[in-house]
C-alpha positions as YAML, in Angstrom:
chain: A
units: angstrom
residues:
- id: 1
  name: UNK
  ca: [0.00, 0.00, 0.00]
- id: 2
  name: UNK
  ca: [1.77, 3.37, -1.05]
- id: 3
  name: UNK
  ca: [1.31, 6.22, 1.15]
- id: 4
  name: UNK
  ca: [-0.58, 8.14, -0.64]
- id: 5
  name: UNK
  ca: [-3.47, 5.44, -0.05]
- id: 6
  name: UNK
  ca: [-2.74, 5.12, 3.57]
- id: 7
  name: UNK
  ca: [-6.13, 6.62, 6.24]
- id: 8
  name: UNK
  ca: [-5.14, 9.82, 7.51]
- id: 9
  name: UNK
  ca: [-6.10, 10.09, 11.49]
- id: 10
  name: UNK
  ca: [-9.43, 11.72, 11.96]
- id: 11
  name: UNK
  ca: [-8.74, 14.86, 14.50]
- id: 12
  name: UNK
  ca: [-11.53, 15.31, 17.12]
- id: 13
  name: UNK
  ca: [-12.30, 17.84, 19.27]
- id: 14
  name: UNK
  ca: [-13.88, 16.46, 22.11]
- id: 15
  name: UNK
  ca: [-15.97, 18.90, 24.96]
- id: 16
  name: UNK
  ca: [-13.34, 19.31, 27.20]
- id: 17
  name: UNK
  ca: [-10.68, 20.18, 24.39]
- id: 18
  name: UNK
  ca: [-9.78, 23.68, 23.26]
- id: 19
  name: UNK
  ca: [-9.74, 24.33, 19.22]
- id: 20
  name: UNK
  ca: [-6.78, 23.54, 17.75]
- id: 21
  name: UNK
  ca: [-6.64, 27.22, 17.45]
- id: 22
  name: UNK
  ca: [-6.97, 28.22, 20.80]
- id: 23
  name: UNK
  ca: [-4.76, 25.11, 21.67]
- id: 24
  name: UNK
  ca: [-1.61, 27.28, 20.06]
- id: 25
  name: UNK
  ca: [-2.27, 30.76, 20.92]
- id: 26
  name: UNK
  ca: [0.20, 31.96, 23.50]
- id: 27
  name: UNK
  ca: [-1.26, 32.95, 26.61]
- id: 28
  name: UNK
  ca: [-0.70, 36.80, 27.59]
- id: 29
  name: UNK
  ca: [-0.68, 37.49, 31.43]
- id: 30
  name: UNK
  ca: [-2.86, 40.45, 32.35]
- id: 31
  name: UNK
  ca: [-2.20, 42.64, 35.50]
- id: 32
  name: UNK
  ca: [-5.31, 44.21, 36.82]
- id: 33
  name: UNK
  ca: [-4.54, 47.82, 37.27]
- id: 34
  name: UNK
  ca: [-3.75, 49.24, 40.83]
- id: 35
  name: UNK
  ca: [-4.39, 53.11, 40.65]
- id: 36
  name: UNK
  ca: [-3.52, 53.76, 44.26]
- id: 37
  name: UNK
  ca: [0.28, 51.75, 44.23]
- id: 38
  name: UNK
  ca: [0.70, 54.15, 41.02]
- id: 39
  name: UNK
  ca: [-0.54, 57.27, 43.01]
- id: 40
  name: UNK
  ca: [1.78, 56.28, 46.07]
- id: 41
  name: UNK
  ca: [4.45, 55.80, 43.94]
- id: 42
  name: UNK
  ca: [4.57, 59.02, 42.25]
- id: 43
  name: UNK
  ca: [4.11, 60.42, 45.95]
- id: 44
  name: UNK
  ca: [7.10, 59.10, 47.01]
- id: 45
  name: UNK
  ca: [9.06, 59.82, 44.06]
- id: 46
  name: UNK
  ca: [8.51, 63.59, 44.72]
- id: 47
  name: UNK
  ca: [9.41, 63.87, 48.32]
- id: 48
  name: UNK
  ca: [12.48, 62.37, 47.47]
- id: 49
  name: UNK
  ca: [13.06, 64.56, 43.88]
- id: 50
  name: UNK
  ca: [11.92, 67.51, 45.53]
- id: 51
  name: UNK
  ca: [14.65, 68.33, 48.18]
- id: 52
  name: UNK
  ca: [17.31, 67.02, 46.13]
- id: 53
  name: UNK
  ca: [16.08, 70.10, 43.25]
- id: 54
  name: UNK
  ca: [15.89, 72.45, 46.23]
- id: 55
  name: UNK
  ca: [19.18, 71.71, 47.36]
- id: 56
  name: UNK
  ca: [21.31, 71.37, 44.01]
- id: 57
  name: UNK
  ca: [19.10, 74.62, 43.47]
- id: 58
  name: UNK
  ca: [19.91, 76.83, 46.36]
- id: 59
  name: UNK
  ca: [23.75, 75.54, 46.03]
- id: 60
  name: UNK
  ca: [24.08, 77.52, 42.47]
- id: 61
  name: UNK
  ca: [22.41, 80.56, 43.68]
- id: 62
  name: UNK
  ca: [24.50, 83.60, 45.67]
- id: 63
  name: UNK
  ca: [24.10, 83.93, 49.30]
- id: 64
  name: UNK
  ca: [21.89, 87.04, 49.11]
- id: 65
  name: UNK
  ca: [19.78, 85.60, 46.71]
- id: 66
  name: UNK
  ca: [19.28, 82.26, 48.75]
- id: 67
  name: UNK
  ca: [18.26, 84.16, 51.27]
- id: 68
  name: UNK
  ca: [15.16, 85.99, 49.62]
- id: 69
  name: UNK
  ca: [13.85, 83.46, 47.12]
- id: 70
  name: UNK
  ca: [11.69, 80.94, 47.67]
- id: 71
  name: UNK
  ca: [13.04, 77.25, 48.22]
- id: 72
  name: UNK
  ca: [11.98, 76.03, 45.16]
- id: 73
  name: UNK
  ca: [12.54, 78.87, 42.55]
- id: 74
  name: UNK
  ca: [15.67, 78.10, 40.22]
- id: 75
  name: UNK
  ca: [18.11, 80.84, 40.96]
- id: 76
  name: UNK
  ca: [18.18, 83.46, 38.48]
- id: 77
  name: UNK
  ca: [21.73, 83.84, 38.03]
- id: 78
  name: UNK
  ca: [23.48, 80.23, 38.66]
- id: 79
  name: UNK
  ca: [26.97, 80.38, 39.65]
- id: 80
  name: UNK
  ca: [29.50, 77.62, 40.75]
- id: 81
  name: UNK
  ca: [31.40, 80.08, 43.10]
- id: 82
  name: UNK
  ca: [29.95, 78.12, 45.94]
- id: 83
  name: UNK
  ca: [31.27, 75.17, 44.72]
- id: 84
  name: UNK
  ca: [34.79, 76.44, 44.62]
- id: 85
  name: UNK
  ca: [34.32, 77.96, 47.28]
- id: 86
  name: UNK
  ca: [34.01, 74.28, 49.27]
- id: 87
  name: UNK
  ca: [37.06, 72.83, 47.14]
- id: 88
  name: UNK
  ca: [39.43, 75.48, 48.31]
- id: 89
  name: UNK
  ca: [38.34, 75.06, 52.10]
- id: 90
  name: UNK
  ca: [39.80, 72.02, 53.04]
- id: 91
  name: UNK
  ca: [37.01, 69.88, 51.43]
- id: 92
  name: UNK
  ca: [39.75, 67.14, 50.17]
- id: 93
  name: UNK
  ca: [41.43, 66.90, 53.46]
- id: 94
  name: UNK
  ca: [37.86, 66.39, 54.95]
- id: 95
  name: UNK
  ca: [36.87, 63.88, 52.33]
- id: 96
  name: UNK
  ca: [40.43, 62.06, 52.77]
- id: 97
  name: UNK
  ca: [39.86, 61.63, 56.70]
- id: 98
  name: UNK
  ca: [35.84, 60.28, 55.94]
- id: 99
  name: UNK
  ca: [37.58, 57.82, 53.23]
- id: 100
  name: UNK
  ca: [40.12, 56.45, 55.37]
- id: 101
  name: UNK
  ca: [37.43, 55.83, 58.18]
- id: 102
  name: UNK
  ca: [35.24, 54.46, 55.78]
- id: 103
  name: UNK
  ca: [37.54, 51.92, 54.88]
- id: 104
  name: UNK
  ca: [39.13, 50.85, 58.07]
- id: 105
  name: UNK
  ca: [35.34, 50.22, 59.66]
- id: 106
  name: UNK
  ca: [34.57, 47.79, 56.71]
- id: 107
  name: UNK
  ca: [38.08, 46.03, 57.23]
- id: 108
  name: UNK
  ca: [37.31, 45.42, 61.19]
- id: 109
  name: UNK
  ca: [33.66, 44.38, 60.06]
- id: 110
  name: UNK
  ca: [34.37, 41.96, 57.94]
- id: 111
  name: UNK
  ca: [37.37, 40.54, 58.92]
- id: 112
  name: UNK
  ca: [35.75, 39.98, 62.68]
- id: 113
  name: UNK
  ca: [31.96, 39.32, 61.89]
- id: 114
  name: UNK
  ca: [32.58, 36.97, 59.06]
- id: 115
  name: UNK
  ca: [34.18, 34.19, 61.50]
- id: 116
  name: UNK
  ca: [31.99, 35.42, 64.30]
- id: 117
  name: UNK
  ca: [29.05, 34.75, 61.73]
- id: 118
  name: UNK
  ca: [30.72, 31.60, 60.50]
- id: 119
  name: UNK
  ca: [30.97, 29.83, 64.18]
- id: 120
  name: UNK
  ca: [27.35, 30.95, 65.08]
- id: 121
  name: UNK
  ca: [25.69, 28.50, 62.35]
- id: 122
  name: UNK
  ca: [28.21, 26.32, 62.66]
- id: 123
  name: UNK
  ca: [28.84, 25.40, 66.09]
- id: 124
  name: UNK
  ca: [25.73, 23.62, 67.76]
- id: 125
  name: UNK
  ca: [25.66, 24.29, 71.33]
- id: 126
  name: UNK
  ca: [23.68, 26.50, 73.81]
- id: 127
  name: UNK
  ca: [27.19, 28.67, 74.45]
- id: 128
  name: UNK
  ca: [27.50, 29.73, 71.25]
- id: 129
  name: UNK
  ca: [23.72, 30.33, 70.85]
- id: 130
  name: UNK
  ca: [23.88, 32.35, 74.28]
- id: 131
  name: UNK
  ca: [27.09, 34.38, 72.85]
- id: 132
  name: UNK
  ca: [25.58, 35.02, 69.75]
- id: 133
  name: UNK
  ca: [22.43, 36.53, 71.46]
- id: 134
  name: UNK
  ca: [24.63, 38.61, 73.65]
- id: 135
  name: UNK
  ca: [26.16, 40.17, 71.04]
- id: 136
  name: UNK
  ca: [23.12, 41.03, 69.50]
- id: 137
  name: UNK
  ca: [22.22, 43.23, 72.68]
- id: 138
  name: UNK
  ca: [24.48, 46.13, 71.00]
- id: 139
  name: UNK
  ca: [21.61, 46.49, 68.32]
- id: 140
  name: UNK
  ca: [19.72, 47.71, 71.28]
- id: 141
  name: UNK
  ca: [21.75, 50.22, 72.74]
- id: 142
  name: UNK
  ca: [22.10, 53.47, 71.65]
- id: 143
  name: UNK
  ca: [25.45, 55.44, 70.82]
- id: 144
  name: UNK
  ca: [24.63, 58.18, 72.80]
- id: 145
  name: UNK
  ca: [23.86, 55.83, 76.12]
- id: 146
  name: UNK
  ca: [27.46, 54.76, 76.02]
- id: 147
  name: UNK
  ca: [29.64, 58.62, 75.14]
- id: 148
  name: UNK
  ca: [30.83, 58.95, 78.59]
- id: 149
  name: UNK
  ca: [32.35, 55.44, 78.94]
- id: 150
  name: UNK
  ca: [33.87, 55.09, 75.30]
- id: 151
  name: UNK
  ca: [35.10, 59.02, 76.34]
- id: 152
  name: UNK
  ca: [37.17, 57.75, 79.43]
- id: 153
  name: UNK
  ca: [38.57, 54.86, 77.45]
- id: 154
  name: UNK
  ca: [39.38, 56.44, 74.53]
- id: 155
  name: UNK
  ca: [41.19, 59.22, 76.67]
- id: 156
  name: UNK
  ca: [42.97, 56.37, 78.35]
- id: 157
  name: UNK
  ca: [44.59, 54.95, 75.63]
- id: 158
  name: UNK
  ca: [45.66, 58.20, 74.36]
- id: 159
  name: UNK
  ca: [43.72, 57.84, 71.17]
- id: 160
  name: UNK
  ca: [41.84, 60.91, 71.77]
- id: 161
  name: UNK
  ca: [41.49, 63.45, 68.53]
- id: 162
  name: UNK
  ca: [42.52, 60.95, 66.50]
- id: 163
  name: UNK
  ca: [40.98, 58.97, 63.63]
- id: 164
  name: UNK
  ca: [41.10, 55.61, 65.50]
- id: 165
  name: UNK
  ca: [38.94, 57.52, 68.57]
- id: 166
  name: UNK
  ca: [35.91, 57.28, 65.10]
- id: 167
  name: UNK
  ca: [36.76, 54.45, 63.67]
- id: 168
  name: UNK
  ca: [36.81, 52.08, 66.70]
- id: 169
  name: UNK
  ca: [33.44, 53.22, 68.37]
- id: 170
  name: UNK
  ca: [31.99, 53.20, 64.75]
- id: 171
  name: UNK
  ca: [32.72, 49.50, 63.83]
- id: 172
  name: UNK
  ca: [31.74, 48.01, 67.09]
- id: 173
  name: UNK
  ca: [28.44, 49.62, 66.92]
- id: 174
  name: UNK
  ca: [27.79, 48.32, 62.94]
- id: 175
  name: UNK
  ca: [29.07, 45.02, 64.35]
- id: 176
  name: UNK
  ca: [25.71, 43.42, 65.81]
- id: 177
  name: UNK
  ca: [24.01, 44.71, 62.66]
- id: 178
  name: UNK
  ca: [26.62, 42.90, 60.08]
- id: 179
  name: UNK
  ca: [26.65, 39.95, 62.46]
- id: 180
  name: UNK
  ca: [22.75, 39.83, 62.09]
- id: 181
  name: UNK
  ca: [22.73, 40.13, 58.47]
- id: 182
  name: UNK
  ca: [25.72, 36.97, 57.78]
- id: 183
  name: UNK
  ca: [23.97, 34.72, 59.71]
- id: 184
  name: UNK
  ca: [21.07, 34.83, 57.59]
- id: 185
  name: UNK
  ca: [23.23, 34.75, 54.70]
- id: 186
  name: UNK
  ca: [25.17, 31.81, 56.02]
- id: 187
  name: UNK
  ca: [22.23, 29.59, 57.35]
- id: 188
  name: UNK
  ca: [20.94, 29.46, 53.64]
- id: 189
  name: UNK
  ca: [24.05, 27.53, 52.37]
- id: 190
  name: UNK
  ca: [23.56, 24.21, 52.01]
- id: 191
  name: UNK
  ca: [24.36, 21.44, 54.66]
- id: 192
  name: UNK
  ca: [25.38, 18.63, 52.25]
- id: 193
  name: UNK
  ca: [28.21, 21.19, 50.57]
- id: 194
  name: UNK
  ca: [29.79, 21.53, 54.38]
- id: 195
  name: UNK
  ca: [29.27, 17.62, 54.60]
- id: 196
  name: UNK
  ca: [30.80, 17.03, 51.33]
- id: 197
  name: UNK
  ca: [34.37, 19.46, 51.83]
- id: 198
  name: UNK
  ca: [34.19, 17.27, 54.98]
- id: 199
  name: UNK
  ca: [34.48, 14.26, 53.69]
- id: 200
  name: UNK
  ca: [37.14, 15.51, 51.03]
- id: 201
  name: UNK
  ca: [38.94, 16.26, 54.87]
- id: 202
  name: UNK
  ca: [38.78, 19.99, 54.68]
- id: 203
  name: UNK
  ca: [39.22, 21.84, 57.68]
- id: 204
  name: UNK
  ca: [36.93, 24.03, 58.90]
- id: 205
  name: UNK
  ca: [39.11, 27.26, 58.44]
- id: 206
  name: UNK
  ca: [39.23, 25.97, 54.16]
- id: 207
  name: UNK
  ca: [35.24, 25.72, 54.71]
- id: 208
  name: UNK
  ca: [35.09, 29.51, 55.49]
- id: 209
  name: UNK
  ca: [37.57, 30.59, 52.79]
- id: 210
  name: UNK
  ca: [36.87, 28.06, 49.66]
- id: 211
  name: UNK
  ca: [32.72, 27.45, 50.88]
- id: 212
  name: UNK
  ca: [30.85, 29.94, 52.88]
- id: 213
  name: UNK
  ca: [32.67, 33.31, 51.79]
- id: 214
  name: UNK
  ca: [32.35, 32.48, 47.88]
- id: 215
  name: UNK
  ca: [28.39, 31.65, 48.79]
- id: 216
  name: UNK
  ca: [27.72, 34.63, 50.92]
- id: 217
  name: UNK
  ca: [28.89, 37.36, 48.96]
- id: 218
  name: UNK
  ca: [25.41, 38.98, 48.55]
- id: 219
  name: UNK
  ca: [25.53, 39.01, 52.82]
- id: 220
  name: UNK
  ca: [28.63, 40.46, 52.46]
- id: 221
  name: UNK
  ca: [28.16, 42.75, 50.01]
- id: 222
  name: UNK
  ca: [25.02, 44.26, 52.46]
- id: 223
  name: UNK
  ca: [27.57, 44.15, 55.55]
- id: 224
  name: UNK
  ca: [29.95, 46.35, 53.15]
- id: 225
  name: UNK
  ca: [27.92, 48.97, 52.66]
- id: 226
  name: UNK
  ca: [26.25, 49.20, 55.52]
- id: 227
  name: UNK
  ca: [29.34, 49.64, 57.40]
- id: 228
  name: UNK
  ca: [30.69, 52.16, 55.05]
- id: 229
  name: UNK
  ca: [26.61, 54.12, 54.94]
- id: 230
  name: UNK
  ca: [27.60, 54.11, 58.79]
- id: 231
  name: UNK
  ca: [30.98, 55.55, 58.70]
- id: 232
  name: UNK
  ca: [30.25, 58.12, 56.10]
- id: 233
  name: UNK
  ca: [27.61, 59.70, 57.38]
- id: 234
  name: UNK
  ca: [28.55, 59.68, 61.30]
- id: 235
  name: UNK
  ca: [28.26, 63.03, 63.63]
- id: 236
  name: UNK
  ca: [28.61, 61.87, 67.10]
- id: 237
  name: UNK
  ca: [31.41, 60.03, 67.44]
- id: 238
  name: UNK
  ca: [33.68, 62.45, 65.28]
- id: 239
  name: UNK
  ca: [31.91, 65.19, 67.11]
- id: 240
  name: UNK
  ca: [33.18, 64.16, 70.34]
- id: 241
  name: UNK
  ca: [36.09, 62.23, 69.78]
- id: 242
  name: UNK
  ca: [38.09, 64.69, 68.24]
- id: 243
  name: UNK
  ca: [39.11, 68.49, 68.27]
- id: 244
  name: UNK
  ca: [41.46, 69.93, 66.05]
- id: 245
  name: UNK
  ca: [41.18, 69.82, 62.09]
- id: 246
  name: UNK
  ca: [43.21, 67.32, 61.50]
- id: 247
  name: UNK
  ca: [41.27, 64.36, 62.25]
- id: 248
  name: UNK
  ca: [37.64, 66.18, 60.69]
- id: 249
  name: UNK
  ca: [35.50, 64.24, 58.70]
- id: 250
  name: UNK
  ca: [33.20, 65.61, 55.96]
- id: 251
  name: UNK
  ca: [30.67, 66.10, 58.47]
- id: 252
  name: UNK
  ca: [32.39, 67.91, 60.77]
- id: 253
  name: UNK
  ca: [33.30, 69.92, 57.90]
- id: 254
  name: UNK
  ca: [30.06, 71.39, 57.32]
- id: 255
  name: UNK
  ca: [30.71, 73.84, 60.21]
- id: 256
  name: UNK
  ca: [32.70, 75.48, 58.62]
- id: 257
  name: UNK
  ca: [29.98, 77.31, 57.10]
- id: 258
  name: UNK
  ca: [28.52, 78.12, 60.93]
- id: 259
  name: UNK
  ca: [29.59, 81.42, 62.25]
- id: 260
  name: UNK
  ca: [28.46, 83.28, 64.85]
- id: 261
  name: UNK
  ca: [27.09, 85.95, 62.82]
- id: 262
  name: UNK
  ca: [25.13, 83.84, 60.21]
- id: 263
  name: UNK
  ca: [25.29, 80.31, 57.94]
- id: 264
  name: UNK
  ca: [27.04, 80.59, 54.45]
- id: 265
  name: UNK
  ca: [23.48, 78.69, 52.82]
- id: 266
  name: UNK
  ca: [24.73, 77.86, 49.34]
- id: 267
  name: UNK
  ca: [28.12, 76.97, 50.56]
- id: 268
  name: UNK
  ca: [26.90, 74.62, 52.90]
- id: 269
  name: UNK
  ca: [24.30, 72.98, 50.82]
- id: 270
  name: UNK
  ca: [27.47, 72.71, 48.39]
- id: 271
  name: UNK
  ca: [29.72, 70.55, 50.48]
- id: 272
  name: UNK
  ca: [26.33, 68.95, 51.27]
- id: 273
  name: UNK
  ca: [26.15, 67.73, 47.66]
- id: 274
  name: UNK
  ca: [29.79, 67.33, 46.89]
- id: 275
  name: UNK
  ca: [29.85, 64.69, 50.14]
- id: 276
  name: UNK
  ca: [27.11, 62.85, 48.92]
- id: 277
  name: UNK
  ca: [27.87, 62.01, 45.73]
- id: 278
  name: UNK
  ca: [30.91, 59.35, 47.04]
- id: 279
  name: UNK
  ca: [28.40, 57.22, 48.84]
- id: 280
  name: UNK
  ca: [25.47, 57.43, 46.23]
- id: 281
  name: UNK
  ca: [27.44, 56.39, 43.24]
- id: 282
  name: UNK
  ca: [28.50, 53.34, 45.61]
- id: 283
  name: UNK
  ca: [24.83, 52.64, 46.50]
- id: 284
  name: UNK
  ca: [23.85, 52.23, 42.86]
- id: 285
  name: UNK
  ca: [27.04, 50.13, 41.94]
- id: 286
  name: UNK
  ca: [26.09, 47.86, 44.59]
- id: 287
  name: UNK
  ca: [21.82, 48.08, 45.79]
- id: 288
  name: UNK
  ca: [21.09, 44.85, 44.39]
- id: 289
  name: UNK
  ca: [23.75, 43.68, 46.99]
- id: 290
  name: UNK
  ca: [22.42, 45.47, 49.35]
- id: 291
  name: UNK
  ca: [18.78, 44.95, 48.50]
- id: 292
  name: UNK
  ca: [18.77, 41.17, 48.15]
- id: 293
  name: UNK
  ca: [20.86, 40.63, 51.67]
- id: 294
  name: UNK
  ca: [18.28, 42.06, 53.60]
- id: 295
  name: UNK
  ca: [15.70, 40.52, 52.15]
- id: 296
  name: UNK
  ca: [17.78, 37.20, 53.68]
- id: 297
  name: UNK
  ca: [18.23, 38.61, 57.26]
- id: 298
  name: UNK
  ca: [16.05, 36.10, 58.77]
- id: 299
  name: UNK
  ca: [17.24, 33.06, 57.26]
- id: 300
  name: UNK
  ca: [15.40, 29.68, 56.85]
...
C-alpha cells in the first residue's frame, strides 16, 4: 500500500478540548490595574526629587539671593562660586579623613563578623547560641547611652582626637548589625556542601575561605555597605572624639559654614552635595547587593 493510499487520522475535538486554534495561541498574562500603588508611587518619588532640586538649586544661587527666594525657585543667576568655594576650604582633606574611616570600619567588620558569623551557624551548642544573642544586645543600645564610657577609654589609651577615637566606636556599633545580616546569609548555604568538603577532609578554616565566603557574597556585600553608609555619614562620634582639624570628617566639615554671625546657605548645601555624591554612586554600583541581603536577614 503506497502512502498516498494510507487513512489519515481523523482529529476530534472532544468537549473538554480547546480548538486547535486556541490550543496554540500563546497565553498573555494580564495585571489588573492598581491606581492607588501608582498614586503612592509618584508620591514618594517627589518627596524624594523635591529636596534634592531644592538643594542642588539653592547651592548655584549667591548667598543674598538664597536668602530671599523661595526654596523652590531656580536661581536666576546660577553660579559655581559656591562650589569652589568648598574645594578650596579644606574639602579634600575632609573627604580624605571620611575615606580612610570608611575603609578601616569595613576592614574590622568583615574581617571579625565573618568568622563570628561563620561559628554561630556552625557550632551547635547552647554557648554559642547564648554568645551570639549577647552580642546582639548592641543592636539595642544606643550610641549616645554609652559617650561617657567610650570618652574615658578612649582618653585612656591616648587615642583621643585621632581617627582611630571614630573608627573604633563606629565598627563596634555596625558590628551586631553585620553579624545579624551573615547569619542569615550563612544559614541558607547548604548542609550537604559543608558535609561534602568534609568528607574531602577539609578543615573548617578551608570551609570559610573556599565554601561559605564564595556563597555569601550577597551578605557580604550588604555588611559592606552598611558599614561604610555608617561611617560616612557619622556626627557623634567624630563630634566628640576629636578636636582639632586634623582628624575632621566631611561632616564635621560642614561647620565650617557656621559662624556666629550667620550660615554661608549655598556653601553649605554645596559641600552637602559634593559629600554625597561618594556614597550614592557606591549605592547604585552595589543596591542589588544590598537589596537582596536584607531581604535574607532572617534566614530559613
Amino acid at each position: 500500500m503506497s502512502h498516498d493510499t494510507l487513512p489519515r487520522p481523523v482529529k476530534t475535538t472532544g468537549p473538554g478540548t480547546p480548538p486547535p486554534s486556541a490550543r496554540h495561541r500563546p497565553r498573555h498574562w494580564t495585571r489588573r490595574a492598581n491606581p492607588l500603588a501608582g498614586l503612592g508611587s509618584l508620591i514618594w518619588l517627589a518627596v524624594v526629587i523635591i529636596p534634592i532640586y531644592a538643594m542642588i538649586s539653592a547651592s548655584l544661587a549667591r548667598q543674598d539671593e538664597a536668602l530671599g527666594q523661595g526654596a523652590l525657585e531656580p536661581p536666576t543667576n546660577p553660579t559655581l562660586e559656591n562650589y569652589n568655594t568648598v574645594l578650596n576650604n579644606g574639602f579634600g582633606h575632609f573627604l580624605t579623613n571620611t575615606a580612610i574611616v570608611a575603609a578601616a570600619v569595613v576592614a574590622i567588620v568583615l574581617v571579625l563578623c565573618v568568622p563570628l558569623a561563620y561559628v554561630a551557624v556552625r557550632t551547635r551548642n547552647r554557648w554559642s547560641g547564648a554568645a551570639f544573642r549577647l552580642f546582639l544586645l548592641g543592636v539595642a543600645i544606643p550610641a549616645q547611652a554609652v559617650v561617657v564610657p567610650l570618652y574615658l577609654m578612649i582618653a585612656k589609651l591616648n587615642l583621643y582626637d585621632s581617627l582611630l577615637a571614630v573608627i573604633l566606636p563606629t565598627a563596634a556599633f555596625a558590628m551586631p548589625v553585620a553579624v545579624l545580616i551573615l547569619t542569615g546569609t550563612l544559614r541558607d548555604i547548604s548542609e550537604e556542601l559543608y558535609e561534602a568538603m568534609a568528607l574531602d577532609g577539609a578543615s573548617p578554616l578551608r570551609m570559610l575561605f573556599q565554601l561559605t565566603v564564595p556563597l555569601a557574597k550577597g551578605g557580604i556585600g550588604t555588611v559592606v555597605i552598611y558599614s561604610a553608609l555608617q561611617a560616612w555619614n557619622g556626627f557623634l562620634f567624630p563630634l566628640i572624639f576629636t578636636q582639632s582639624d586634623g582628624p575632621r570628617v566631611l561632616t564635621l566639615g560642614l561647620f565650617n559654614y557656621v559662624s556666629q554671625f550667620g550660615v554661608n546657605i549655598p556653601a553649605l548645601l554645596a559641600s552637602v552635595v559634593l559629600s554625597g555624591i561618594p556614597i550614592f554612586a557606591v549605592y547604585l554600583v552595589a543596591r542589588r547587593a544590598l537589596v537582596g541581603g536584607l531581604m535574607g536577614v532572617g534566614g530559613k
